[in-house]
Short mmCIF file of N, CA and C and ligand atoms in Angstrom, two decimals:
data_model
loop_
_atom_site.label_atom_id
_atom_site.label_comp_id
_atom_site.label_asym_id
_atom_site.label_seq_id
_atom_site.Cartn_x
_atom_site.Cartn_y
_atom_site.Cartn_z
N UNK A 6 82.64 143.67 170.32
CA UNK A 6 83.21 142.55 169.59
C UNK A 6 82.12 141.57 169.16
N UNK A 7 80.89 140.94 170.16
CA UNK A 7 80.00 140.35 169.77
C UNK A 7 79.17 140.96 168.56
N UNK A 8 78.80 142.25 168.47
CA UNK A 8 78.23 142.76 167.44
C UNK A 8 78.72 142.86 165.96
N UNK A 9 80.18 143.20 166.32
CA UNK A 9 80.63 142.78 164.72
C UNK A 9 80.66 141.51 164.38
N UNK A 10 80.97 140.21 165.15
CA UNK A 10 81.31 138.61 164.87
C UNK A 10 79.50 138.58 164.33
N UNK A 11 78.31 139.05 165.12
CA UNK A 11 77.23 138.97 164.93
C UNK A 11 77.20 139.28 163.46
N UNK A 12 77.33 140.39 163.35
CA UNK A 12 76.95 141.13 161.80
C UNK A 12 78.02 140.49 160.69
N UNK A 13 79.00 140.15 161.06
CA UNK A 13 79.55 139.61 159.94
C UNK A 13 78.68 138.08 159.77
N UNK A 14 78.43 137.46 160.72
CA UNK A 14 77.58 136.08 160.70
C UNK A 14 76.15 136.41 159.52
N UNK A 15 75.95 137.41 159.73
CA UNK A 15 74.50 137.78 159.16
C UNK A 15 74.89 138.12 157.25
N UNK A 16 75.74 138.90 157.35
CA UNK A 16 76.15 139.40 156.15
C UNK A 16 76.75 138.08 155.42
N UNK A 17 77.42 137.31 155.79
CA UNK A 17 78.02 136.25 155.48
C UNK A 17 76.63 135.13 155.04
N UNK A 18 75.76 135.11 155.67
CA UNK A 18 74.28 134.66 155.57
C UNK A 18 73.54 135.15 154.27
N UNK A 19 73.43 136.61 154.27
CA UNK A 19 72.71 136.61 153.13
C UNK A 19 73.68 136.56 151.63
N UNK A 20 75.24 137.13 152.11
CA UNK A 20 75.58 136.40 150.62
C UNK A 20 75.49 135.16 150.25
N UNK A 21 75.44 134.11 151.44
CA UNK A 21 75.17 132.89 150.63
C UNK A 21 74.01 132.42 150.50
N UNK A 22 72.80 132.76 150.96
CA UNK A 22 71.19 132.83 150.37
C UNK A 22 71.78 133.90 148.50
N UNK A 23 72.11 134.53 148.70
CA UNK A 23 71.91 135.76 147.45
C UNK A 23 72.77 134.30 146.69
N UNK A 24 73.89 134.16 147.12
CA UNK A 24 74.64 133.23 145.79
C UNK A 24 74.30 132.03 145.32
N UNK A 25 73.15 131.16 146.42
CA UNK A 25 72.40 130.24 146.14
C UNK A 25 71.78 130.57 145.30
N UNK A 26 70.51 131.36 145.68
CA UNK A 26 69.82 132.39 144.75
C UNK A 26 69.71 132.42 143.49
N UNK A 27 71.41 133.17 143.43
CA UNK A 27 71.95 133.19 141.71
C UNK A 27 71.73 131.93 140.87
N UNK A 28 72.43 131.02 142.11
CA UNK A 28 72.42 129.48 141.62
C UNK A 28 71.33 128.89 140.78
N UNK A 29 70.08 128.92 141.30
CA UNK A 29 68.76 128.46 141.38
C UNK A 29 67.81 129.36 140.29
N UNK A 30 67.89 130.66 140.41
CA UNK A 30 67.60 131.60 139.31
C UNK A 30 68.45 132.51 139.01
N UNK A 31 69.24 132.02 137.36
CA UNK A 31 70.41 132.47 137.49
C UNK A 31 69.30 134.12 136.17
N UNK A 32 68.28 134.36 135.92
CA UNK A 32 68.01 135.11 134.89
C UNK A 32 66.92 135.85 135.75
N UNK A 33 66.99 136.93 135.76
CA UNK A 33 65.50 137.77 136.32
C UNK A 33 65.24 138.69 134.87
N UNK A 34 64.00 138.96 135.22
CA UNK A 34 63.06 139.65 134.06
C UNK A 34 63.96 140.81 134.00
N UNK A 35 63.88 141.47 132.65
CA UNK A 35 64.79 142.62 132.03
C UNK A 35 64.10 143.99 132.80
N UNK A 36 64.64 145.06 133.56
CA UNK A 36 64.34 145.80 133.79
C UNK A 36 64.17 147.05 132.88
N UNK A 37 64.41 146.48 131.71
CA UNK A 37 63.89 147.97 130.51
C UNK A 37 62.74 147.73 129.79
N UNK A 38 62.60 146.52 129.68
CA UNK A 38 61.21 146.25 129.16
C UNK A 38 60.33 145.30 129.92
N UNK A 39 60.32 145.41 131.35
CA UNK A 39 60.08 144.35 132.23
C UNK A 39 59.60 142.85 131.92
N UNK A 40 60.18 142.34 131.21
CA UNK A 40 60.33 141.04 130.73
C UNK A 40 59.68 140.98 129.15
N UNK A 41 58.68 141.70 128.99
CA UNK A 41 58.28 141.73 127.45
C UNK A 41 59.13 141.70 126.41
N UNK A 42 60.19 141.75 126.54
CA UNK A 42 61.27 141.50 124.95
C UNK A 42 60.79 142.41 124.10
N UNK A 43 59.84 143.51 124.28
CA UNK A 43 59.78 144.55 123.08
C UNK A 43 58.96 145.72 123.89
N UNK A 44 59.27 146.66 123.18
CA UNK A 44 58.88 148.52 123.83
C UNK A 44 57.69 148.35 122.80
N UNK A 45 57.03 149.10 123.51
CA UNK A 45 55.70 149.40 123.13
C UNK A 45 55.67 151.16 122.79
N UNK A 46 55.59 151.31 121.95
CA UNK A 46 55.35 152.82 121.88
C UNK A 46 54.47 153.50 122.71
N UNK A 47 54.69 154.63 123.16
CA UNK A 47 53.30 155.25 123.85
C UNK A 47 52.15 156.01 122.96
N UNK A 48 52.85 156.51 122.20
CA UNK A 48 51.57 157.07 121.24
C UNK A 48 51.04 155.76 120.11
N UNK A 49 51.45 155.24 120.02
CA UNK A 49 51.14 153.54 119.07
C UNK A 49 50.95 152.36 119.78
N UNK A 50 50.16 151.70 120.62
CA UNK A 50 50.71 150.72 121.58
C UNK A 50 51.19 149.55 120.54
N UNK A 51 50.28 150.07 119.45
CA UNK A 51 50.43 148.56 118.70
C UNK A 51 51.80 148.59 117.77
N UNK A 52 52.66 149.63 117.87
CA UNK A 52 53.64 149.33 117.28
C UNK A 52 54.98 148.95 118.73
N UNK A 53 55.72 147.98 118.01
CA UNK A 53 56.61 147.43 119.02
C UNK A 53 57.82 147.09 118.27
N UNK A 54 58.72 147.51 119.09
CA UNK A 54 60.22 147.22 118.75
C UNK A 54 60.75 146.78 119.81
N UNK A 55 62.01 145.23 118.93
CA UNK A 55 62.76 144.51 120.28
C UNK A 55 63.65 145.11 121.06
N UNK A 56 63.58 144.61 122.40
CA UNK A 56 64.50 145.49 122.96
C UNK A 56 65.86 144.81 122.80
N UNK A 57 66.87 146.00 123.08
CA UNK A 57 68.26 145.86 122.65
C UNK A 57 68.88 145.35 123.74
N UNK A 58 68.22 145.56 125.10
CA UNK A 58 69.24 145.09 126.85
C UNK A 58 69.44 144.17 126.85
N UNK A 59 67.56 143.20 126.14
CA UNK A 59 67.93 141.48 126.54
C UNK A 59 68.19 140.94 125.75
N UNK A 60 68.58 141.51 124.31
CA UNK A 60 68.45 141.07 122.50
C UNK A 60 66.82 140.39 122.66
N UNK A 61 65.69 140.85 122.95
CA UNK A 61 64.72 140.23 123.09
C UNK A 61 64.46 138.91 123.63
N UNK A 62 64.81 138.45 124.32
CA UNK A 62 64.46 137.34 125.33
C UNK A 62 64.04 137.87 126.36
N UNK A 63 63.56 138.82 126.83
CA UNK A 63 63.15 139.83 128.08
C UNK A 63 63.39 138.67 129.73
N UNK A 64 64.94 138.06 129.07
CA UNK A 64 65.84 137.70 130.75
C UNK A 64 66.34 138.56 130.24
N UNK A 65 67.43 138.78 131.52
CA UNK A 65 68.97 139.03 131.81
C UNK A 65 69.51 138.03 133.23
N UNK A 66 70.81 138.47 132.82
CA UNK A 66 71.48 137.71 134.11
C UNK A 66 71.62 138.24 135.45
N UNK A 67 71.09 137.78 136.48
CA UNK A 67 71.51 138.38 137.67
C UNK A 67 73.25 139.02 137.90
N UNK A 68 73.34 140.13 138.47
CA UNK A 68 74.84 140.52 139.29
C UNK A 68 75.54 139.44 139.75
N UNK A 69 75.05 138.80 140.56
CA UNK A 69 75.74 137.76 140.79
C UNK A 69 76.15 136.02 140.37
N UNK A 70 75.30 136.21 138.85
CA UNK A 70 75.67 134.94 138.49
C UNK A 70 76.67 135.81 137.49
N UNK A 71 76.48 136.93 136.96
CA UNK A 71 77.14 137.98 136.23
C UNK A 71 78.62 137.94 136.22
N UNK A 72 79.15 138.02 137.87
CA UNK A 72 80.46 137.93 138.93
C UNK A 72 80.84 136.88 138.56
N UNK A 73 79.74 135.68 138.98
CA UNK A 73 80.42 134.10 139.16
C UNK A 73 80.63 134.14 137.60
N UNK A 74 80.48 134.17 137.02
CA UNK A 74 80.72 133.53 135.37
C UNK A 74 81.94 134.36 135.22
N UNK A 75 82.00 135.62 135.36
CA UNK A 75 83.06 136.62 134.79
C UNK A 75 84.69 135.72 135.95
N UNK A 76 84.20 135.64 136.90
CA UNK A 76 85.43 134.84 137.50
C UNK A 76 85.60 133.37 137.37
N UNK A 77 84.88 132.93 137.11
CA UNK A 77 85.06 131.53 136.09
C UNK A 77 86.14 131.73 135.24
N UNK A 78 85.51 132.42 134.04
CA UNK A 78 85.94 132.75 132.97
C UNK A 78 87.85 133.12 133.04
N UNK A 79 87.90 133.91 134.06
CA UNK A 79 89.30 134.55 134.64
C UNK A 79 90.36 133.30 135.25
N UNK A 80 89.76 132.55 135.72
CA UNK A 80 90.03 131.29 136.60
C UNK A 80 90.31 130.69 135.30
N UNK A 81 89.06 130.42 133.95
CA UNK A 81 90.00 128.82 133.00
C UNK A 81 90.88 129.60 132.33
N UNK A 82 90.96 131.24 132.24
CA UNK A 82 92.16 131.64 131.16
C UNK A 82 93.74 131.78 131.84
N UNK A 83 93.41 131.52 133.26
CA UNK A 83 94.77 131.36 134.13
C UNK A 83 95.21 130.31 134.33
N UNK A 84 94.09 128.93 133.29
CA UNK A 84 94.99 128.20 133.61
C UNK A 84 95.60 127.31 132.15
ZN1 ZN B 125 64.44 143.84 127.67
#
Protein backbone atom coordinates (compact mmCIF):
# COMPACT_ATOMS: atom_id res chain seq x y z
CA UNK A 1 0.00 0.00 0.00
CA UNK A 2 2.91 2.43 0.90
CA UNK A 3 4.45 1.82 -2.51
CA UNK A 4 1.58 2.63 -4.58
CA UNK A 5 0.47 6.00 -2.27
CA UNK A 6 4.50 6.46 -2.88
CA UNK A 7 4.40 6.16 -6.67
CA UNK A 8 1.33 7.85 -7.21
CA UNK A 9 3.01 10.89 -5.00
CA UNK A 10 5.90 10.77 -7.53
CA UNK A 11 3.88 10.49 -10.73
CA UNK A 12 1.57 13.15 -9.51
CA UNK A 13 5.05 15.20 -9.05
CA UNK A 14 6.32 15.00 -12.31
CA UNK A 15 3.01 15.81 -14.03
CA UNK A 16 3.02 18.90 -12.29
CA UNK A 17 6.84 19.85 -12.95
CA UNK A 18 5.89 18.59 -16.84
CA UNK A 19 2.62 21.02 -16.68
CA UNK A 20 4.53 23.85 -15.13
CA UNK A 21 7.02 23.18 -17.70
CA UNK A 22 4.44 23.53 -20.45
CA UNK A 23 3.54 26.65 -18.61
CA UNK A 24 6.94 28.36 -18.73
CA UNK A 25 8.02 26.88 -22.21
CA UNK A 26 5.03 26.45 -23.89
CA UNK A 27 7.15 25.90 -27.71
CA UNK A 28 10.18 23.44 -28.12
CA UNK A 29 12.32 23.37 -31.28
CA UNK A 30 10.58 21.47 -34.31
CA UNK A 31 11.72 17.99 -34.45
CA UNK A 32 11.77 17.78 -38.41
CA UNK A 33 13.92 20.42 -39.01
CA UNK A 34 15.41 20.80 -35.55
CA UNK A 35 14.49 24.32 -35.14
CA UNK A 36 15.93 25.69 -38.53
CA UNK A 37 12.49 26.49 -40.22
CA UNK A 38 13.93 25.06 -43.52
CA UNK A 39 15.40 21.47 -44.98
CA UNK A 40 18.46 21.68 -46.38
CA UNK A 41 18.94 19.41 -49.21
CA UNK A 42 21.60 16.79 -48.98
CA UNK A 43 22.99 16.81 -52.33
CA UNK A 44 22.58 20.96 -52.47
CA UNK A 45 23.17 22.26 -48.94
CA UNK A 46 22.63 25.55 -50.35
CA UNK A 47 19.31 24.94 -51.59
CA UNK A 48 16.55 25.15 -48.81
CA UNK A 49 12.95 24.75 -48.52
CA UNK A 50 10.47 25.85 -45.56
CA UNK A 51 9.41 23.39 -43.56
CA UNK A 52 5.73 22.48 -43.58
CA UNK A 53 5.51 20.95 -39.48
CA UNK A 54 6.32 24.45 -38.08
CA UNK A 55 4.98 26.63 -41.28
CA UNK A 56 8.62 27.79 -40.78
CA UNK A 57 8.99 29.24 -37.43
CA UNK A 58 11.09 26.06 -36.48
CA UNK A 59 8.75 26.09 -32.81
CA UNK A 60 6.06 23.83 -32.22
CA UNK A 61 3.92 23.37 -29.30
CA UNK A 62 4.66 21.09 -26.58
CA UNK A 63 1.98 17.83 -25.89
CA UNK A 64 1.08 19.30 -23.12
CA UNK A 65 0.38 22.83 -23.67
CA UNK A 66 -1.15 21.02 -26.97
CA UNK A 67 -3.86 19.12 -24.26
CA UNK A 68 -4.21 22.30 -22.14
CA UNK A 69 -5.31 24.54 -25.07
CA UNK A 70 -7.35 21.71 -26.85
CA UNK A 71 -9.33 21.48 -23.37
CA UNK A 72 -9.62 25.06 -22.94
CA UNK A 73 -10.95 25.33 -26.13
CA UNK A 74 -13.69 22.34 -25.22
CA UNK A 75 -14.39 24.05 -21.82
CA UNK A 76 -15.35 27.89 -23.67
CA UNK A 77 -17.50 25.92 -26.41
CA UNK A 78 -19.48 24.24 -23.43
CA UNK A 79 -20.16 27.15 -22.27
ZN1 LIG B 1 10.20 22.57 -38.70
Amino acid sequence: MRGTIATACILLTLALVYGLSCVVRPFRDCWVCSGQAHHRSKSNPALSRPCRWCRATGKRLRLGRRAWNRARSLHRDAL
